Coordinates of C-alpha atoms in Angstrom, one line a residue:
X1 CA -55.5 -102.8 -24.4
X2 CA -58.5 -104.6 -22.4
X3 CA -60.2 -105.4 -25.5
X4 CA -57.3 -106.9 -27.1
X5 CA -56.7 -108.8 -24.0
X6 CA -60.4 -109.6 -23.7
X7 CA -60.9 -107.9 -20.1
X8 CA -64.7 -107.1 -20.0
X9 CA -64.1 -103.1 -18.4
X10 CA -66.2 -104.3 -15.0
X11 CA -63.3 -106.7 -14.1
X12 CA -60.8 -105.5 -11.1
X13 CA -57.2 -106.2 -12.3
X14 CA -54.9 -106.9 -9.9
X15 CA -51.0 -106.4 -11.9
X16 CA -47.7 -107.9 -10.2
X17 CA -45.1 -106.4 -12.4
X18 CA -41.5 -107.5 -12.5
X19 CA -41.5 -110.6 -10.5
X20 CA -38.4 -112.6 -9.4
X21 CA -38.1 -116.4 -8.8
X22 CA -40.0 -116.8 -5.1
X23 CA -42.6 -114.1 -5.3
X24 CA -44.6 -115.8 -7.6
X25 CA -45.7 -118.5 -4.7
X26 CA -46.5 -115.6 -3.0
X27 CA -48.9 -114.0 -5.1
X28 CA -50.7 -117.6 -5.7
X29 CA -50.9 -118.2 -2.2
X30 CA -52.4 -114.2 -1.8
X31 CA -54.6 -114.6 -4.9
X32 CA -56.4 -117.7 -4.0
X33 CA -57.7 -116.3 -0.9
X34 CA -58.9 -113.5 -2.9
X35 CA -60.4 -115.5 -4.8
X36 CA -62.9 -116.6 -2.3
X37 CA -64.4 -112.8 -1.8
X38 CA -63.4 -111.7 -5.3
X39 CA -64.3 -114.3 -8.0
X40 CA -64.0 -112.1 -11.0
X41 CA -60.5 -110.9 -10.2
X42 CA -58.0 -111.2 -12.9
X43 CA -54.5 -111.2 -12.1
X44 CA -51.9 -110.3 -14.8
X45 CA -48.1 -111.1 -14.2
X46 CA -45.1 -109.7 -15.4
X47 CA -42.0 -111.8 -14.8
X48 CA -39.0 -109.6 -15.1
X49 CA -37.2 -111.9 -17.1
X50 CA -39.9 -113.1 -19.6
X51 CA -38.1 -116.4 -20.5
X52 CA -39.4 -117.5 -16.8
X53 CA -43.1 -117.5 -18.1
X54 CA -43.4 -121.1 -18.9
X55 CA -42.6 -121.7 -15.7
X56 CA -44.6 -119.3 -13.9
X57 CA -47.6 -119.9 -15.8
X58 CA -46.7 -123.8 -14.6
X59 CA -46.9 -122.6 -10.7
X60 CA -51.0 -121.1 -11.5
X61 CA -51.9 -123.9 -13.7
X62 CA -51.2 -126.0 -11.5
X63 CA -52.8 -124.8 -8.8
X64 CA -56.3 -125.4 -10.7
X65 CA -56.6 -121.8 -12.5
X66 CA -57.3 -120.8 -16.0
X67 CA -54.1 -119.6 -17.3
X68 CA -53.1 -117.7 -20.3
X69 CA -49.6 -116.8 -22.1
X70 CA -49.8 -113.4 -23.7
X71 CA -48.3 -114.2 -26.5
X72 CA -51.4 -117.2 -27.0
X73 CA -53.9 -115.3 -26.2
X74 CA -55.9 -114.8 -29.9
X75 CA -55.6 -118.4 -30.1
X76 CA -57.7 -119.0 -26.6
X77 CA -61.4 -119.5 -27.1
X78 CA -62.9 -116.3 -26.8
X79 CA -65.4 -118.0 -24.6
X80 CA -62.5 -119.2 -22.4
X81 CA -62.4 -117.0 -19.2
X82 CA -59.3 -117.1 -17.6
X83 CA -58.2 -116.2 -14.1
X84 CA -54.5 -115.2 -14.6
X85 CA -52.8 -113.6 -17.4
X86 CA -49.0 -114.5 -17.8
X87 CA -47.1 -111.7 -19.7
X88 CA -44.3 -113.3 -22.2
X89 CA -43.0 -110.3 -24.1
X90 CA -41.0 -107.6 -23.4
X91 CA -42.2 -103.3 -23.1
X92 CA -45.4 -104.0 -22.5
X93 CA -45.4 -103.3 -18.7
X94 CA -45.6 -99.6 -18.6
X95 CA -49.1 -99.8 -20.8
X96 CA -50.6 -102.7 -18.3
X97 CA -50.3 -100.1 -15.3
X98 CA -53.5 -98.2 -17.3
X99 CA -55.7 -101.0 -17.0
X100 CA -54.9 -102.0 -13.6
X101 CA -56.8 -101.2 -10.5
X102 CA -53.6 -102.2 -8.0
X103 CA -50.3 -102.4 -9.1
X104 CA -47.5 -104.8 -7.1
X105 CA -44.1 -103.8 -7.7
X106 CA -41.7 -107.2 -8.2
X107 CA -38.5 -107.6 -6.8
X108 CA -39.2 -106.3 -3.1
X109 CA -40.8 -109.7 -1.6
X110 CA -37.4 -111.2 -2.3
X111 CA -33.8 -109.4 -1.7
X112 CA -33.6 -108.0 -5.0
X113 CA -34.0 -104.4 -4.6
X114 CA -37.7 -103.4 -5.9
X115 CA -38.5 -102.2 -9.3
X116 CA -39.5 -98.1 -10.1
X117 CA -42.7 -97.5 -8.2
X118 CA -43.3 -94.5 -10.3
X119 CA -44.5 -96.2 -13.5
X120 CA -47.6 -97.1 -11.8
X121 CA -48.2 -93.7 -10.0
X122 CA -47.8 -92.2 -13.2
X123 CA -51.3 -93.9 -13.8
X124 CA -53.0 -93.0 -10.5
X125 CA -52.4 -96.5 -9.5
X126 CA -52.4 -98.3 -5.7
X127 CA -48.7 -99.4 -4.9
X128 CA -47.8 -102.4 -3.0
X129 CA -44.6 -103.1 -2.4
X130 CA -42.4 -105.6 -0.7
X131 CA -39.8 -105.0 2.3
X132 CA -36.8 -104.5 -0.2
X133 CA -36.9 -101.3 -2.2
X134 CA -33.3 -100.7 -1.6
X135 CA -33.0 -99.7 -5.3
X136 CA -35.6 -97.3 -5.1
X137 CA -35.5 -96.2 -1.5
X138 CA -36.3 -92.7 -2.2
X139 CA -39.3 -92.8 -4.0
X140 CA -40.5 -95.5 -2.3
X141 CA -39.9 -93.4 1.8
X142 CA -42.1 -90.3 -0.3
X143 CA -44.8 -92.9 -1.6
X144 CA -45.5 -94.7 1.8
X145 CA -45.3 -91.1 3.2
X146 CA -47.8 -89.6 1.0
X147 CA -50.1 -92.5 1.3
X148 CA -50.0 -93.6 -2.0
X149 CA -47.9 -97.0 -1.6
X150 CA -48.1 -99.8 1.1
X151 CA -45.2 -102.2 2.2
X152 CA -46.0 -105.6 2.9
X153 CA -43.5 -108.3 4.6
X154 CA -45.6 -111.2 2.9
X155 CA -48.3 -113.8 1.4
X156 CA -50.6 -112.7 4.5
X157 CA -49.9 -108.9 4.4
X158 CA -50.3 -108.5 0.7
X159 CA -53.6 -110.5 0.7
X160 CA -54.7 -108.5 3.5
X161 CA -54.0 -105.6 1.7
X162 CA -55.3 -106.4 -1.0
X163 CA -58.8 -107.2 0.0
X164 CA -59.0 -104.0 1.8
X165 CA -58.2 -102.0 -1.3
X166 CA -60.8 -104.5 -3.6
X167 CA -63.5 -103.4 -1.0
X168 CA -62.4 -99.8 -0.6
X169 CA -62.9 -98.2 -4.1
X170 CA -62.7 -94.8 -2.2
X171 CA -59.7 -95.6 -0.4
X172 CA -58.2 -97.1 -3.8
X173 CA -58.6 -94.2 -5.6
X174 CA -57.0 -91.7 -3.1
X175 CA -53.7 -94.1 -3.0
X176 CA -53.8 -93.3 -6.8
X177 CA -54.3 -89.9 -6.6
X178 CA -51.6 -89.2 -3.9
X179 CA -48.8 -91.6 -5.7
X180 CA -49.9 -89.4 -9.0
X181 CA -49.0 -86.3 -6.8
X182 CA -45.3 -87.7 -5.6
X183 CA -44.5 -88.2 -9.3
X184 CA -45.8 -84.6 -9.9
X185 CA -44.7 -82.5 -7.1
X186 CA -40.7 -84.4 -8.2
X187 CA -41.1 -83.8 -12.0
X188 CA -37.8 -82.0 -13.3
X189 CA -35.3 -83.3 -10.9
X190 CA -32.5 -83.6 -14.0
X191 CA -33.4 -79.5 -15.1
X192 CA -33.2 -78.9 -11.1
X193 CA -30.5 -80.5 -10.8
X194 CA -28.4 -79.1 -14.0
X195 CA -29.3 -75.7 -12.9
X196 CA -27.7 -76.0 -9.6
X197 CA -24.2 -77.2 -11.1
X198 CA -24.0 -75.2 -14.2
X199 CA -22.5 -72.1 -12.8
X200 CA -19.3 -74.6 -11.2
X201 CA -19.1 -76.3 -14.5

C-alpha cells in the first residue's frame, strides 16, 4: 500500500480518518505547526463522506501544501513529493491504519459522535480522539484507560499531542500495543453474549 501510494517506508504518517465538515481546519492549523519540527510528515485524510474531497483538498492547497487526490495519484509526477494525501474512494480506510504511525479518529472534534476507535488498535496504532465519542463511549472510556488513546478538546491539544508522540517512538509504540490489547482482551463479546441468553430463549 506505501508503494502504490509512493510513501518512501522512512516517512511518519500521520492518518485523520473519517472527518466531518470543521475538523479539517483543525488538522491544517495542527499540521502546519508540525510541520516546522517534522518536515517529512505526510498526512493522509479520510473524509467520511468522500464527495467532500474536492473541497477538502481545496482547504490544504490552499494553504501552500502539495496536495494529492487518491484517485490522481499515478498520474502525479513520481518526482512530485507531496505533503498531504486526500482519500477520494470509499473501503480503503481500514487498510490505511497499517501504514500509519498515529491514527485520528474523525467525527469527535465536532458533535458528531466519533467513529470506531478499534479499527486502528486493531493495527497497534496511537488513537487520538476528539471530545465527542458519544457513539463509541465504551471503547473509547477502556482505550483512554488502558493508555492506548488520547482525547483532545482542539487544534492546540492535538498538535501538542502529536509532537510528543512524533518524538516519542517508545511512547508511540506502547499506545499501540495497549489499544491492540483492549481490542483483544474484548474479542467475542457477540459468542459471550449469545451464551448468556440462550438458555431464556
Amino acid at each position: 500500500l506505501r508503494q502504490s501510494m509512493r510513501i518512501l517506508n522512512a516517512r511518519k504518517v500521520f492518518l485523520a480518518g473519517s472527518t466531518h465538515p470543521g475538523e479539517e481546519s483543525m488538522l491544517l492549523d495542527a499540521f502546519s505547526r508540525l510541520k516546522h519540527h517534522e518536515g517529512d510528515l505526510l498526512l493522509i485524510v479520510a473524509p467520511r463522506n468522500p464527495e467532500r474531497a474536492g473541497s477538502v483538498f481545496r482547504i490544504f492547497d490552499s494553504a501552500g501544501y502539495s496536495v494529492g487526490l487518491m484517485k490522481e495519484l499515478k498520474k502525479i509526477s513520481s518526482g512530485k513529493r507531496l505533503d498531504v494525501i486526500i482519500i477520494d474512494t470509499m473501503g480503503l480506510l481500514k487498510k490505511l491504519y497499517a501504514i500509519a504511525d498515529i491514527a485520528f479518529i474523525g467525527g469527535s472534534l465536532v458533535n458528531c459522535g466519533g467513529h470506531n476507535p478499534l479499527e486502528p488498535a486493531a493495527f497497534s496504532k496511537p488513537i487520538i480522539f476528539g471530545h465527542d465519542m458519544s457513539d463509541f463511549a465504551d471503547i473509547a472510556k477502556m482505550l483512554i484507560e488502558a493508555e492506548g488513546a488520547v482525547r483532545v478538546k482542539d487544534a492546540k491539544e492535538l498538535y501538542n499531542t502529536l509532537f510528543l508522540l512524533l518524538k516519542n517512538d517508545k511512547r508511540a509504540l506502547e499506545m499501540g500495543k495497549n489499544a491492540l490489547g483492549v481490542l483483544t482482551a474484548n474479542k467475542g463479546a457477540v459468542e459471550k453474549t449469545i451464551k448468556v441468553i440462550k438458555p431464556y430463549l
